[in-house]
CSV table of C-alpha atoms and ligand atoms in Angstrom, one decimal:
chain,number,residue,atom,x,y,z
A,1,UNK,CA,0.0,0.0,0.0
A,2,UNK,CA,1.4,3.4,-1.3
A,3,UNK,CA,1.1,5.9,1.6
A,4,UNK,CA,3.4,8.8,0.4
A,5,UNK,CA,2.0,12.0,1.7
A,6,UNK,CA,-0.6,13.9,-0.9
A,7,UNK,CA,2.1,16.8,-2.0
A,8,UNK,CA,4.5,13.3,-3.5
A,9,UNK,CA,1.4,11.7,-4.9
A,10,UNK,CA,-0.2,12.1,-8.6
A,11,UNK,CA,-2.5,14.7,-8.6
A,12,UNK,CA,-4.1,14.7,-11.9
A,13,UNK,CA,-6.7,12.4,-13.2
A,14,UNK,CA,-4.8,11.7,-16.6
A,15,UNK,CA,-6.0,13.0,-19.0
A,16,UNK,CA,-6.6,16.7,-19.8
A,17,UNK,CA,-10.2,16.5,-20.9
A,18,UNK,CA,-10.6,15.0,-17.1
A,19,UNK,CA,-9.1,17.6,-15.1
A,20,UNK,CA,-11.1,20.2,-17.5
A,21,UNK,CA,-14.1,18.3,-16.7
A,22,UNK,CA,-13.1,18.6,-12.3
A,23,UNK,CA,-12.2,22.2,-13.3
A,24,UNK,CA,-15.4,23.2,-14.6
A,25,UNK,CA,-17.5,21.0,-11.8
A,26,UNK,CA,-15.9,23.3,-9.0
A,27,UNK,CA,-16.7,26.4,-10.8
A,28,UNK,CA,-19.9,25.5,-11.0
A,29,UNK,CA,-20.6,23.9,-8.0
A,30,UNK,CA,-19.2,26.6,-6.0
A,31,UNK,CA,-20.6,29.1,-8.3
A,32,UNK,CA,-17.4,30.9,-9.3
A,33,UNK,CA,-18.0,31.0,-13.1
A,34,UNK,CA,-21.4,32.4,-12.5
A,35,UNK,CA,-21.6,34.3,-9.6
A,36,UNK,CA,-25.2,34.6,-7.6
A,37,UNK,CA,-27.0,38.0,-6.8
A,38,UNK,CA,-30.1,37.4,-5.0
A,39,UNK,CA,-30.3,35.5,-1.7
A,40,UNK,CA,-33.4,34.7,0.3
A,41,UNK,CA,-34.2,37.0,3.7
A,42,UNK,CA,-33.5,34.3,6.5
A,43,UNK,CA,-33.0,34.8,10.2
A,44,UNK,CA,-32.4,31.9,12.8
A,45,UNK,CA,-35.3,30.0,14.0
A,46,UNK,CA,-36.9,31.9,17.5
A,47,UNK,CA,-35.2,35.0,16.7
A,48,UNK,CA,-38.1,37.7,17.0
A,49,UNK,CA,-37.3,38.6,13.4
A,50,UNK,CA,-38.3,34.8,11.8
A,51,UNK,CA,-41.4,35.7,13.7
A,52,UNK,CA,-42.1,39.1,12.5
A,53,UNK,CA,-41.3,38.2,9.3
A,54,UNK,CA,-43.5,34.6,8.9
A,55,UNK,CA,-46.8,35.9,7.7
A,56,UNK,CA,-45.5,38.0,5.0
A,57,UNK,CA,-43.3,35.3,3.9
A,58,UNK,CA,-46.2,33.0,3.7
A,59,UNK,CA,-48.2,34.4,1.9
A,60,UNK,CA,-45.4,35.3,-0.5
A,61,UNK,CA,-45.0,31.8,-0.7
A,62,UNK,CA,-48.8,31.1,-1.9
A,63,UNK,CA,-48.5,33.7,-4.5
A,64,UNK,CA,-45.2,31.5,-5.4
A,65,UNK,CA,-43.1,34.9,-4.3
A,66,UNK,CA,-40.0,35.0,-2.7
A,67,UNK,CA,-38.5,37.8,-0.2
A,68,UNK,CA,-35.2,38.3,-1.5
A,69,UNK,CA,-32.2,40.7,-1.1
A,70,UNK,CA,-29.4,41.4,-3.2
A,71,UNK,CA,-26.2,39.1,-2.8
A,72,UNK,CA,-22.5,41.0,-2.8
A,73,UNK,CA,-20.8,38.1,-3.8
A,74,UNK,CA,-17.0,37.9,-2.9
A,75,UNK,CA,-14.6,36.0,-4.5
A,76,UNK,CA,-12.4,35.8,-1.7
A,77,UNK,CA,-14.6,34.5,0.7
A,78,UNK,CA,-16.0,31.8,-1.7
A,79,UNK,CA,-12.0,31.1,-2.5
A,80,UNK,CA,-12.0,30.4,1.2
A,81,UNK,CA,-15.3,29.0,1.9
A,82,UNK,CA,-16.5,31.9,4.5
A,83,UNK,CA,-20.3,32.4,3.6
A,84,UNK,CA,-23.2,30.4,2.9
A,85,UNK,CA,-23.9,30.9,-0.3
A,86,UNK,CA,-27.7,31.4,-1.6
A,87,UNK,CA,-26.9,28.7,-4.4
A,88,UNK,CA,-24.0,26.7,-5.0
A,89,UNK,CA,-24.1,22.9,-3.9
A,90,UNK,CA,-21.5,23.5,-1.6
A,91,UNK,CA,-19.9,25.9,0.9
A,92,UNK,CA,-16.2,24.6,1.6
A,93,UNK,CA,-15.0,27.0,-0.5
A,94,UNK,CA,-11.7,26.0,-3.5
A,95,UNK,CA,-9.1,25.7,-1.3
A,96,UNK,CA,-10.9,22.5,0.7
A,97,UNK,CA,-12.6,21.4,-2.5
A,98,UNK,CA,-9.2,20.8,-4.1
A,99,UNK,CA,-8.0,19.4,-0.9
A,100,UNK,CA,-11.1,16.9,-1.1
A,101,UNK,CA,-9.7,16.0,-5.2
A,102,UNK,CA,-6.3,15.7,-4.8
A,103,UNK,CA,-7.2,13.1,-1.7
A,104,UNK,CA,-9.9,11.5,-3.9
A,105,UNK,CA,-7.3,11.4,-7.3
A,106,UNK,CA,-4.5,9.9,-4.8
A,107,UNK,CA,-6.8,6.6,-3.4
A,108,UNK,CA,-7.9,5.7,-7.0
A,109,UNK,CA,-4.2,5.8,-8.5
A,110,UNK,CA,-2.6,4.0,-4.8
A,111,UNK,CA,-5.3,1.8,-5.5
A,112,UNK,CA,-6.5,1.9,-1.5
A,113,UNK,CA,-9.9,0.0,-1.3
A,114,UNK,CA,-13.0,1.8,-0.5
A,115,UNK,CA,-15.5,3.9,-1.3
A,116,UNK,CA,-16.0,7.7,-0.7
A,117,UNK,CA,-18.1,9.3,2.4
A,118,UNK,CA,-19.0,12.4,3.6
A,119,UNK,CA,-20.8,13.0,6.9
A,120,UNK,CA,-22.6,16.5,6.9
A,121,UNK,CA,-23.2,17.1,3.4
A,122,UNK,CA,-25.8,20.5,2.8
A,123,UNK,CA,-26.7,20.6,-0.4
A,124,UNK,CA,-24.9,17.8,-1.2
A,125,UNK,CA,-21.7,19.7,-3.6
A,126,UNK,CA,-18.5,18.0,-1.9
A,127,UNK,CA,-20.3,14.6,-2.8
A,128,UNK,CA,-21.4,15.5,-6.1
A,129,UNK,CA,-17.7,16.2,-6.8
A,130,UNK,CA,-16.4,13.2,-5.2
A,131,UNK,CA,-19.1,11.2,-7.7
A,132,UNK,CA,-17.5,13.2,-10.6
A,133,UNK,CA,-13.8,12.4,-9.6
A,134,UNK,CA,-15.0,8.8,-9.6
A,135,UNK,CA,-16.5,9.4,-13.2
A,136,UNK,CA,-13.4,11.6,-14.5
A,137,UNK,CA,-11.4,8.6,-13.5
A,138,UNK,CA,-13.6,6.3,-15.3
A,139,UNK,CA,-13.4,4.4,-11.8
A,140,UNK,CA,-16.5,1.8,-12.0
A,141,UNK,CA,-16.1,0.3,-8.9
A,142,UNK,CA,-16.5,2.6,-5.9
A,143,UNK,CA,-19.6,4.2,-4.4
A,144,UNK,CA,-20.3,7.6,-2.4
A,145,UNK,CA,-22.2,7.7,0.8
A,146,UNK,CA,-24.0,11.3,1.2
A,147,UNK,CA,-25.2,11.1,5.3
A,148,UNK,CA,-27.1,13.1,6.6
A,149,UNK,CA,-30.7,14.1,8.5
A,150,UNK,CA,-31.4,16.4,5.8
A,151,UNK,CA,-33.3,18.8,8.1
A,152,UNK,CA,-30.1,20.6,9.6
A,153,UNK,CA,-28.0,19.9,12.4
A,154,UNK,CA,-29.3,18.6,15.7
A,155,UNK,CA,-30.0,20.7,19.3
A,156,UNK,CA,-26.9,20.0,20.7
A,157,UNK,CA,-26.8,17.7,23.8
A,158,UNK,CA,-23.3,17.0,25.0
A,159,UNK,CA,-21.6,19.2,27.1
A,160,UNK,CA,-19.1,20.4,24.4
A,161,UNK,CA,-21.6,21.7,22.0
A,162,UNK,CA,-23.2,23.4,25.2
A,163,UNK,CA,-19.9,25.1,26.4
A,164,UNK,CA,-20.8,28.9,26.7
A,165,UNK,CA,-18.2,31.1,25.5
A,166,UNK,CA,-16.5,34.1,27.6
A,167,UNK,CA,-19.0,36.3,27.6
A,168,UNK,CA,-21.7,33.8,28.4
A,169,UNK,CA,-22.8,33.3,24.8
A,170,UNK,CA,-23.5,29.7,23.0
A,171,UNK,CA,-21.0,28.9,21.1
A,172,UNK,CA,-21.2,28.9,17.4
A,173,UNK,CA,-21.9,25.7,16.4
A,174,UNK,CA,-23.9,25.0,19.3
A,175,UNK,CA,-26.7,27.8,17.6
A,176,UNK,CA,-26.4,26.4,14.2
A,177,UNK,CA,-29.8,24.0,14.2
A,178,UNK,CA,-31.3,27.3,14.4
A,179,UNK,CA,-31.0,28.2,10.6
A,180,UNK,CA,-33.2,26.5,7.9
A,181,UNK,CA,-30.9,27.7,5.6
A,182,UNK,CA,-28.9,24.3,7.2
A,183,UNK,CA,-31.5,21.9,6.3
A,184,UNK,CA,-31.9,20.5,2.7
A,185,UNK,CA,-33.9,18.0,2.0
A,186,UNK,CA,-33.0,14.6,0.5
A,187,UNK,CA,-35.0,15.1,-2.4
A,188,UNK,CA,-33.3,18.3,-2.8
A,189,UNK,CA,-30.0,17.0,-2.5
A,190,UNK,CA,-30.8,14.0,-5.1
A,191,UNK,CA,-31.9,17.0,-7.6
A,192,UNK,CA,-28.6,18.6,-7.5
A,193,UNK,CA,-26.8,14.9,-7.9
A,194,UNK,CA,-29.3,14.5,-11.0
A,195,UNK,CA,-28.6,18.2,-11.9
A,196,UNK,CA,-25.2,17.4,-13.0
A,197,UNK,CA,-26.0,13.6,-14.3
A,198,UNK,CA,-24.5,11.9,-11.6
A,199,UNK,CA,-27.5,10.3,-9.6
A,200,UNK,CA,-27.1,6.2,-10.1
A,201,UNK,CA,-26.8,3.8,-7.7
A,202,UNK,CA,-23.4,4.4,-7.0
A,203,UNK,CA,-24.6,7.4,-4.6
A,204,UNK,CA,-25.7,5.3,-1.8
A,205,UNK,CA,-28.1,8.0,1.1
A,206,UNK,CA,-27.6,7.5,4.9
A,207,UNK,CA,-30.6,9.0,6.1
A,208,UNK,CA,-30.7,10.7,9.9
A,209,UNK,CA,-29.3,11.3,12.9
A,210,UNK,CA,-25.2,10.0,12.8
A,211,UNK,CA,-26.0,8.3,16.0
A,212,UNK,CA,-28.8,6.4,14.7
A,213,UNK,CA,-28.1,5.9,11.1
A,214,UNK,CA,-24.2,5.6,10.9
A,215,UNK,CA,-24.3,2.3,13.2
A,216,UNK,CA,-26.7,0.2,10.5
A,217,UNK,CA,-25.4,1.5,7.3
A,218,UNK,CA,-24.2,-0.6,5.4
A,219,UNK,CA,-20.7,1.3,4.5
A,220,UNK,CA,-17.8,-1.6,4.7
A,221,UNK,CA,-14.6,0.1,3.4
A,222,UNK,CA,-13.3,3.5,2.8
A,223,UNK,CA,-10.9,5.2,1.4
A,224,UNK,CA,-11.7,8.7,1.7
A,225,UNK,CA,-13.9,9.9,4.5
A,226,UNK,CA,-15.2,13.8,5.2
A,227,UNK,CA,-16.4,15.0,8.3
A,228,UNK,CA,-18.3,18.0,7.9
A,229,UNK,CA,-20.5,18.0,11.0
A,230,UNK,CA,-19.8,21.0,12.7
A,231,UNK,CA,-20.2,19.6,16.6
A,232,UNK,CA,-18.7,17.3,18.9
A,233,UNK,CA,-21.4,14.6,19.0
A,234,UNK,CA,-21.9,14.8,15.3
A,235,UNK,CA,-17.6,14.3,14.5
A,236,UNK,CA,-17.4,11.7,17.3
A,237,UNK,CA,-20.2,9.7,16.2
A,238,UNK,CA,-18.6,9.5,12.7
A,239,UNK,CA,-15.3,9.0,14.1
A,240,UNK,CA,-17.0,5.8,16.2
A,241,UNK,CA,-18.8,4.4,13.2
A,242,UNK,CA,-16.7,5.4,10.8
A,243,UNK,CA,-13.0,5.7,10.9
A,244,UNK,CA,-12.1,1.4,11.7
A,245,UNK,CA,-13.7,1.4,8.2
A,246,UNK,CA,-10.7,3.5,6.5
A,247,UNK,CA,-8.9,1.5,4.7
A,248,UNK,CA,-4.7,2.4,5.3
A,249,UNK,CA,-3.4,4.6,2.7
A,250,UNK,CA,-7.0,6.0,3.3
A,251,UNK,CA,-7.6,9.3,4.3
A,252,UNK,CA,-9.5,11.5,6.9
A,253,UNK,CA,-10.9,14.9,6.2
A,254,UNK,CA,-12.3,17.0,8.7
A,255,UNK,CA,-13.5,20.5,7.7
A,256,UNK,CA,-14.1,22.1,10.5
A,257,UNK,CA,-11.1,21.3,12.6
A,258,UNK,CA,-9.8,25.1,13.5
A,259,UNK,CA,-13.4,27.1,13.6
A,260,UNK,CA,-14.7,24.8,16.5
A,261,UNK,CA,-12.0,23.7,19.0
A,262,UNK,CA,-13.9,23.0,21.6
A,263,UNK,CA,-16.2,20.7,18.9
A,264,UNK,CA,-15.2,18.9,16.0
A,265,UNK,CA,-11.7,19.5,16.8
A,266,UNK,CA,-11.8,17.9,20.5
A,267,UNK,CA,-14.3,15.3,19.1
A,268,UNK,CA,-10.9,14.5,16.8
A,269,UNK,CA,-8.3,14.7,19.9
A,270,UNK,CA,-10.3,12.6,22.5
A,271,UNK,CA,-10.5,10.4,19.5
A,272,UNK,CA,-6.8,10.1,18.6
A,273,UNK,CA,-6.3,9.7,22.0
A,274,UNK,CA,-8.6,7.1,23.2
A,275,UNK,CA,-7.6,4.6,19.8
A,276,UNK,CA,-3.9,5.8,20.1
A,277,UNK,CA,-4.2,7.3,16.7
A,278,UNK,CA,-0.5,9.3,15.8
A,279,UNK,CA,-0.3,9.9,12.4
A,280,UNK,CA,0.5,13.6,11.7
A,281,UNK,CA,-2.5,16.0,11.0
A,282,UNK,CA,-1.8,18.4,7.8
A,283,UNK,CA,-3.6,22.2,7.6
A,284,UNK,CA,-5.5,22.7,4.8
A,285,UNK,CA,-6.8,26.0,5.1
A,286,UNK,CA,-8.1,28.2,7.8
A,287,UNK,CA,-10.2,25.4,8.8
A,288,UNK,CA,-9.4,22.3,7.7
A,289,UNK,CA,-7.1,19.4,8.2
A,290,UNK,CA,-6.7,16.2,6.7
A,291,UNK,CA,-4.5,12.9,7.3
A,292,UNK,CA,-3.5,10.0,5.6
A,293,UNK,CA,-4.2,7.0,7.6
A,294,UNK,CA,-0.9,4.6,8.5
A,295,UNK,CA,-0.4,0.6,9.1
B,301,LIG,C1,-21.8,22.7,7.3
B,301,LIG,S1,-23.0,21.7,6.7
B,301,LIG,C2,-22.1,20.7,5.5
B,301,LIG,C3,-21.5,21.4,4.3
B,301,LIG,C4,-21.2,20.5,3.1
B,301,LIG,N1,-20.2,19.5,3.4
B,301,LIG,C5,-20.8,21.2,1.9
B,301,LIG,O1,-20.1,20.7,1.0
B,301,LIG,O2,-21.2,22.4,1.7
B,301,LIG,C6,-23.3,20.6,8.0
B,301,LIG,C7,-24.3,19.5,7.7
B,301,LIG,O3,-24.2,18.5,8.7
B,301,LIG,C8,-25.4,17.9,9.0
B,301,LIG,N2,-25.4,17.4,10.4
B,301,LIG,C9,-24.7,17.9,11.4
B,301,LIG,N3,-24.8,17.1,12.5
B,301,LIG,C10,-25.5,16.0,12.1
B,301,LIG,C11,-26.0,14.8,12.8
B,301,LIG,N4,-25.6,14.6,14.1
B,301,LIG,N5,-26.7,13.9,12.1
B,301,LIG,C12,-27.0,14.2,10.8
B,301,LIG,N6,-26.6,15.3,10.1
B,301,LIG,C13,-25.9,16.2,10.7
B,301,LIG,C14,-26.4,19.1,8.8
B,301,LIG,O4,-27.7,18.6,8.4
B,301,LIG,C15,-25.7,19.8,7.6
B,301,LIG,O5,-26.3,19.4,6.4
């Protein structure tokens, strides 16, 4: 098993019609070619302004009208995955999605057995591209698993995604199952796979709560595996279920490693620590890691 680190390993599908093809997915899927200029008025569930706001918005919605602002779309912060956009099928921004295709590009050419998995998906982008490096590669064998409860993240419960911070605040992550604009629907998410011609039965849907549905799916080897679930319980849970089903030479992606430390990126340490994990831990950006699993 080849486990150079990713900078010594090929990078490229092969073929220059196949990296056109990657190149052209991430501009679309994060919207760079085409950038969006409307987004939808939003505010966190409870707030006194998704109140204030709900009648007019429904009845909007039965004359099939939307309230809508305009969107000041910055390149930077879609270069470095900082805002939610109003469109695009994913939010981790370039520098994270090339992270996610050099790691993908590396397990089909190292040949390291598996298939590809994301936990926390949105709108389901990062997948959609992991399906097309599968298809650039003309790589038959290998399936993508999209989980997810596709209504948004969960109230947190453990004491981590409690924490307050200094000044007696919830921490961020711990407020995020407040916005809708975090809860995309399955059928949603299969009508942007179809959107781009990759829904077949090699996109494989977890369904739920990571506690719940990780456990009983039926996922038996992986070589590339993206957390992207924001808390403690959600990155543990996958970490659990998940991570004795990386293959070696594998590797382990978690996107939101620096933005929550006392989350994801505890849920990762108590991890390492518990199964004696040790192999190094690479920065991918401002909030992202990844490492290459070892013997
Ligand atoms: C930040 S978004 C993921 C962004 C996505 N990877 C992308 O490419 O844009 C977090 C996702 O994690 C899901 N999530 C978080 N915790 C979860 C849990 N415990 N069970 C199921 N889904 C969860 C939410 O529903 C949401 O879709």
């Amino acid at each position: 098993v080849n486990t150079e680190t990713l900078e010594n390993s090929a990078t490229s599908t092969g073929s220059a019609i196949g990296d056109r093809y990657l190149d052209l997915m991430r501009d679309c899927l994060t919207r760079s070619a085409f950038p969006e200029s409307w987004h939808p008025v939003a505010y966190p569930r409870g707030s006194w302004r998704s109140y204030a706001l709900a009648p007019l918005q429904a009845l909007l919605r039965s004359k099939r009208m939307y309230l809508c602002r305009p969107f000041e779309y910055s390149a930077s912060k879609r270069f470095t995955g900082f805002d939610w956009p109003p469109e695009a099928e994913t939010m981790i921004g370039l520098e994270r999605l090339a992270n996610l295709r050099k790691c993908c590009i590396s397990a089909v050419k190292d040949e390291i057995p598996g298939d590809f998995c994301e936990t926390g998906v949105w709108r389901g982008g990062a997948c959609i591209y992991m399906r097309g490096i599968l298809e650039a590669m003309r790589d038959a064998s290998r399936s993508v698993w999209v989980c997810d409860s596709f209504e948004g993240l969960p109230k947190p419960t453990h004491a981590a995604d409690r924490k307050l911070d200094d000044s007696g605040e919830m921490n961020p992550a711990g407020t995020l199952w407040r916005y809708k604009q975090l809860a995309v629907s399955l059928d949603e998410v299969k009508r942007n796979f179809a959107r781009y011609g990759l829904l077949d039965d090699r996109v494989r849907f977890v369904e739920g709560w990571f506690g719940e549905s990780l456990p009983r799916a039926p996922i038996r080897q992986l070589s590339v595996l993206r957390l992207d679930g924001d808390l403690y319980e959600s990155t543990r849970d996958a970490m659990l279920n998940l991570y004795p089903k990386l293959s070696v030479g594998g590797y382990l992606i978690v996107d939101d490693y620096y933005d929550s430390p006392d989350q994801s990126c505890k849920a990762i340490h108590d991890y390492r620590d518990e199964y004696g994990v040790k192999d190094s831990i690479e920065r991918i950006d401002h909030r992202g890691v990844f490492w290459r699993r070892s013997p």
